[in-house]
Amino acid sequence: MFTLLFRKMRNTKWMVLCLLIGFVMASAMMSTIPIYMNASLQRMLVKDLESFQTEYEIYPGSYNTSYGLKMDISGSEQQKAVENYNNKVEAKFKELGLPEKLDKKYISDEYLYVRSLAVSEGNPQARFTLGGMTDISDHISIKQGRMFTAGKRSDGVYECVATEKALKSTELAIDTVYEIADVFDDNKSIKIEIVGVFDVKDENDAYWAEGLDSQYTAVVFTDYDTMLGDCVDTGVVNITKAVHNYAVDYASMNMTDLASTNEMIAKQKTYFGENSIGFSMPASDILKDYESRSSQLQLVLWLLQIPVILMIIFYLFMVSQLNVEQERNEIAVFKSRGASRLQIMGIYALESLVLGVLTVIIGPFAGLGLCKVLGASNGFLEFVNRRSLPVHMTIEAVAYAAIAVAVFFVTTMIPIFPATKTTIVEHKQSKAKKKKHALWEKVCLDFILVGGSVGWLYYYNKTQEKLVAEGVTDTTATVNPIMFVASTAFILGLGLFLIRIYPYIIRLLARIGRRAWSPAQYVSLTNIGRSSTGRERFLMLFLVLTVSLGVFFANTARALNRNAEESVAYEVGCDAVLTEQWYSSKIESAQQSTPQSASQAGSQQTADESDEEDTETTIQYVEPVFERFEKLAGVEDVTKVFRKDGVTISSNKMNVPRQQTKSDDEEKTRDDFLDQSVDTSSGKSSTSNVQLMTIVPSDFSKVCKFEDRLLPVQLNNYLNALAEYTPGVILSSSFKSYGLELGDTVECKWGGNESFEVTILAFVDYWPGLSPYKEAKNGGYMDFAVMNYDYVNVQTSMEPYEVWFKLKDGASVQEFYDSIDEAGIKPLTLESASQQTIEKKNDPMLQGMNGALTLGFIIIMVMCIIGFLIYWILSIKSRTLQFGILRAMGMKFREIIMMIVYEQLLVSGVAIFAAIFIGGITSDLFVPLFQSIFDASQSVPPFAVIPERSDYLKLYAVIGVMLLTAFVVLGRLIKKIKISQALKLGED
């Protein structure tokens, strides 16, 4: 059997190679799930921890413990207590199984004084702390003198080192021997000498995570073992505090068992508390938050693989089906010569098993290589020179590959089972019989798939709309895996519908132009029209699935990346926004009484503004010179934008629903039921939850960034209206629900300013820089209003405004920042849209999705090319007899080539064209569902499927390479076929 197997594999080596490639792609795809997922999660955790370290200046991987010793215990008891404490901490840290970066122990005696120093009357004696720290010599650099020597010198002196700050605070000097004693018992003393002054070797060293100067201000360091041993034995030094810290190498943490790690950290916190041991782990809160974020990323990455996995199964089934069709005659001969079905299936099972073993070996490493490449994805099929993902091979990846091989083994065996039923006679008879309609046509599977997908989509959209209407913006918990199955089912349904009706369309075309078609054209139309159950339909369905999914993946990735960029542009509103400190009457009075720093002044301004709102006092501000901003490097346009939260809008026509209060739930009395007073509190005529923005319309139009699709008409139309009618206002659409209409007059007021009237010019859902989902103090969403800056400035006192910039194309953001410093401008806040976009694109969730979509697209396109070539190679080989007959009938070789070209266009060309159309429809319907993966309040503006020409060019390039390769391969194949010898007696 093995001889027969290897002979068969050698004779069909190209088909076997295609199956092996399919197996390897399948297993690589499956093995990338745990590899890429763990690497993406690890990158996400590392980025979160790095951000924490930058913000709080604390090493997030610290595992800190401390223990206070009793004062009335002997030296041996102190040593035993420190040893027990260190053993407990060490055991608990090892329980976590976290990678250790360093282990540091520290002991100290805080109650020592220098007895040998003479002090003047009334002055206290010099107090200091003696400390011992393990491995300190490896983490410090000596600035003066030398490093201490462990142990006691021959003259009875213990050597120490100290920082300059410690020497100043203790008033001690280097190279001087001091006699020290315990504050509570000065009967005994020992001698020390500070032989060196040191500083930290590396400020970013995790060894000094808690800080040197802040934690060890008056500490003189000696050798740890010497202090714990000899010094304590003297009875002079008593350990009052012990510290045992670990630094976790968080870049090497294993993400697979984080839930149990968080659970153990919580238990350890309780354990340390019960044993009077202080404990802190700065990263614990991040790890808890990360656990929920990682589950979301895992879900998204899994869901993105669903269409690809289904496509791989379809590919393997197709290749196996084509292989069986090619070898059906051989299978029938085996059956006629006495081979059992089990023996025949055993041959093919052994073939798949050989391929499977090779795949399990190759697949995981292929997946590892793919993950390394995809780690540099900055967008869909966009790669940058970024630090590679921390990928590594795991047992889990090999298990996934093995599972994939098992599933796809079954897939390849399915077409073989029915083929083993027929003998050679039955096979020849079946070729002459008219083939019946396929089962899927009889049960109308295409209509079921399309109808079911559209029906589910309608239901899901209605559910999401209902949740958002009820104020639930975080719909991430409602993410449904069916959305990804539904999109694939929708494509499959439309593909099946296409191949259902396509033969009839071809027959109609052949009949309409039968007098006009050339022989090559007529034969092509006839071949395709008659293959209502043939392999051409299978190829068309395969191309529709692959190309449509490629379009869907491209549009999905483009929508995700566009949303990331648009959300930043919408939030910032322009290229850069700057605010600076303004001098005011209150600041000047405060400066006269108490000098304060610039940062204090900034906080003072904020306090003043809040105070202004509470007491309605008017503050006089001094406007800085605005022309300075126009001269900054790279600036093309600049404008003033004043913003204010908590502005009150009122009108007699308004009826704002009041917020429920505690009194609404209180139990009513008898008088409440008999009360006949008119209830005027059901609604109110004003709202203070308003974001106000005042702009200079002519300048604002040049600076702002905004998508025109978010408004019914172009933004400039609204700006023109605001410029022509200065006392006008543009309100958020939420004001419509309060009963207001266009042309109504409303009053506006805040702080100590007098109220003024404005007329409603328009209602809008979105406006640059104003989020409709900004939360108010009462828990609802804030409304917004846009007015003319000059008009409002006349009606109210001038207040600090924002400066909005438009930078020139190609302008350097760093040069822009540098010019701000050179101009002497000290910004309170400075936002750059380009910098925030970079941060957004570095988000692990977006990077993970871009990588998964890129991986899926590449695998689908590879399958498309291979499947396409397999079909046409088998088709040409199986039609050698037909070509010979046509040549014998007088058809030229060039006409045969043209016949194949026509078939390519009618089968492959039409399928690809239809696939692009189907992929576009699927994208329009299903890509917006990805918005449910994110909080709606963080996805402003909403998702939109706007195809990018570059994405389609990439797809067209792949298709062009596929067709060009096919023509070259087929051309060489046809040249090798000896068509003139195809007509031989007895050949079917």
XYZ file of N, CA and C in Angstrom, residues 41-114:
222
model
N -1.280 40.773 23.424
C -1.672 41.054 24.802
C -0.472 41.502 25.623
N 0.680 40.868 25.378
C 1.880 41.254 26.115
C 2.307 42.671 25.733
N 2.222 42.990 24.442
C 2.559 44.349 24.014
C 1.601 45.346 24.655
N 0.315 44.998 24.734
C -0.664 45.887 25.344
C -0.343 46.114 26.814
N 0.014 45.040 27.523
C 0.347 45.173 28.941
C 1.606 46.019 29.120
N 2.625 45.765 28.307
C 3.877 46.521 28.425
C 3.635 48.001 28.176
N 2.809 48.326 27.182
C 2.519 49.732 26.884
C 1.767 50.380 28.046
N 0.813 49.647 28.619
C 0.079 50.182 29.768
C 1.009 50.444 30.945
N 1.921 49.517 31.191
C 2.839 49.673 32.314
C 3.852 50.788 32.047
N 4.294 50.914 30.800
C 5.210 52.006 30.465
C 4.528 53.363 30.624
N 3.260 53.450 30.239
C 2.509 54.703 30.412
C 2.352 55.023 31.893
N 2.117 53.994 32.692
C 2.004 54.186 34.140
C 3.313 54.720 34.709
N 4.442 54.152 34.271
C 5.748 54.588 34.768
C 6.031 56.032 34.371
N 5.652 56.408 33.131
C 5.865 57.778 32.670
C 5.013 58.762 33.449
N 3.775 58.385 33.733
C 2.855 59.302 34.393
C 3.161 59.478 35.877
N 3.454 58.375 36.584
C 3.618 58.429 38.030
C 5.067 58.329 38.492
N 6.000 58.081 37.555
C 7.413 57.939 37.885
C 7.634 56.844 38.930
N 6.919 55.754 38.760
C 7.046 54.586 39.629
C 7.264 53.370 38.737
N 8.243 52.554 39.090
C 8.457 51.337 38.315
C 7.271 50.402 38.545
N 6.497 50.107 37.493
C 5.254 49.353 37.703
C 5.464 47.898 38.075
N 6.675 47.381 37.810
C 6.933 45.986 38.141
C 7.405 45.766 39.560
N 7.287 46.785 40.408
C 7.759 46.646 41.792
C 6.833 45.741 42.598
N 7.453 44.918 43.413
C 6.743 44.059 44.363
C 7.345 44.396 45.720
N 6.700 45.295 46.458
C 7.305 45.908 47.638
C 6.688 45.386 48.923
N 7.541 45.035 49.874
C 7.071 44.640 51.208
C 7.955 45.305 52.259
N 7.422 45.471 53.441
C 8.191 46.046 54.565
C 7.678 45.448 55.868
N 8.573 45.445 56.854
C 8.227 44.841 58.143
C 8.905 45.624 59.261
N 8.122 46.017 60.247
C 8.652 46.738 61.390
C 8.913 45.803 62.559
N 10.137 45.839 63.103
C 10.507 44.947 64.211
C 10.245 45.614 65.557
N 10.000 44.801 66.539
C 9.781 45.314 67.889
C 11.083 45.863 68.463
N 10.947 46.812 69.359
C 12.127 47.489 69.906
C 12.785 46.702 71.039
N 12.063 45.828 71.713
C 12.559 45.214 72.944
C 12.971 43.761 72.757
N 13.521 43.420 71.604
C 13.945 42.040 71.376
C 15.460 42.013 71.194
N 16.055 40.856 71.470
C 17.511 40.716 71.422
C 18.002 40.668 69.974
N 19.314 40.732 69.847
C 19.911 40.713 68.515
C 19.619 39.423 67.766
N 19.719 38.286 68.467
C 19.443 37.016 67.792
C 17.989 36.914 67.358
N 17.086 37.461 68.180
C 15.666 37.459 67.807
C 15.413 38.365 66.604
N 16.142 39.475 66.540
C 16.026 40.359 65.374
C 16.466 39.622 64.109
N 17.598 38.934 64.203
C 18.111 38.210 63.037
C 17.131 37.117 62.591
N 16.544 36.443 63.573
C 15.590 35.390 63.245
C 14.319 35.978 62.625
N 13.861 37.126 63.163
C 12.651 37.772 62.629
C 12.863 38.218 61.185
N 14.052 38.785 60.900
C 14.346 39.232 59.535
C 14.401 38.036 58.594
N 15.007 36.940 59.069
C 15.096 35.742 58.239
C 13.714 35.163 57.942
N 12.858 35.067 58.957
C 11.492 34.564 58.752
C 10.712 35.451 57.792
N 10.872 36.766 57.955
C 10.178 37.721 57.088
C 10.627 37.544 55.630
N 11.931 37.440 55.410
C 12.448 37.269 54.044
C 11.983 35.954 53.428
N 11.925 34.895 54.237
C 11.474 33.599 53.731
C 10.008 33.646 53.304
N 9.178 34.334 54.089
C 7.753 34.466 53.740
C 7.576 35.213 52.426
N 8.296 36.331 52.301
C 8.164 37.148 51.084
C 8.656 36.368 49.873
N 9.783 35.688 50.030
C 10.340 34.925 48.916
C 9.388 33.826 48.456
N 8.781 33.145 49.421
C 7.850 32.062 49.089
C 6.623 32.600 48.357
N 6.111 33.717 48.833
C 4.912 34.293 48.205
C 5.205 34.811 46.797
N 6.370 35.396 46.604
C 6.692 35.910 45.280
C 6.854 34.752 44.288
N 7.467 33.656 44.736
C 7.642 32.507 43.852
C 6.303 31.879 43.488
N 5.313 32.023 44.366
C 3.974 31.511 44.067
C 3.397 32.129 42.799
N 3.701 33.415 42.586
C 3.137 34.126 41.444
C 3.707 33.626 40.122
N 4.924 33.096 40.146
C 5.531 32.613 38.914
C 5.890 33.717 37.933
N 6.120 34.934 38.447
C 6.467 36.066 37.578
C 7.967 36.114 37.351
N 8.394 36.567 36.159
C 9.842 36.642 35.889
C 10.519 37.683 36.772
N 11.582 37.283 37.419
C 12.271 38.160 38.374
C 13.377 38.945 37.674
N 13.343 40.257 37.860
C 14.390 41.110 37.301
C 15.478 41.363 38.332
N 15.081 41.591 39.572
C 16.055 41.730 40.657
C 15.372 41.486 41.990
N 16.201 41.195 42.988
C 15.750 40.904 44.352
C 16.588 41.765 45.286
N 15.935 42.619 46.064
C 16.668 43.549 46.931
C 16.142 43.465 48.359
N 17.088 43.342 49.297
C 16.741 43.362 50.719
C 17.403 44.575 51.367
N 16.729 45.127 52.358
C 17.234 46.329 53.029
C 16.839 46.272 54.493
N 17.796 46.599 55.362
C 17.520 46.709 56.801
C 18.067 48.039 57.284
N 17.481 48.549 58.356
C 17.928 49.859 58.842
C 17.679 49.984 60.338
N 18.495 50.841 60.944
C 18.318 51.271 62.333
C 18.191 52.795 62.304
N 17.012 53.292 62.617
C 16.725 54.721 62.505
C 17.023 55.492 63.787
N 17.488 54.810 64.829
C 17.669 55.452 66.138
C 19.141 55.436 66.566
N 19.992 55.982 65.758
C 21.412 56.092 66.068
C 21.821 57.560 66.079
N 22.839 57.872 66.896
C 23.362 59.240 66.900
C 24.890 59.157 67.019
N 25.541 60.251 66.662
C 27.002 60.320 66.708
C 27.423 60.832 68.082
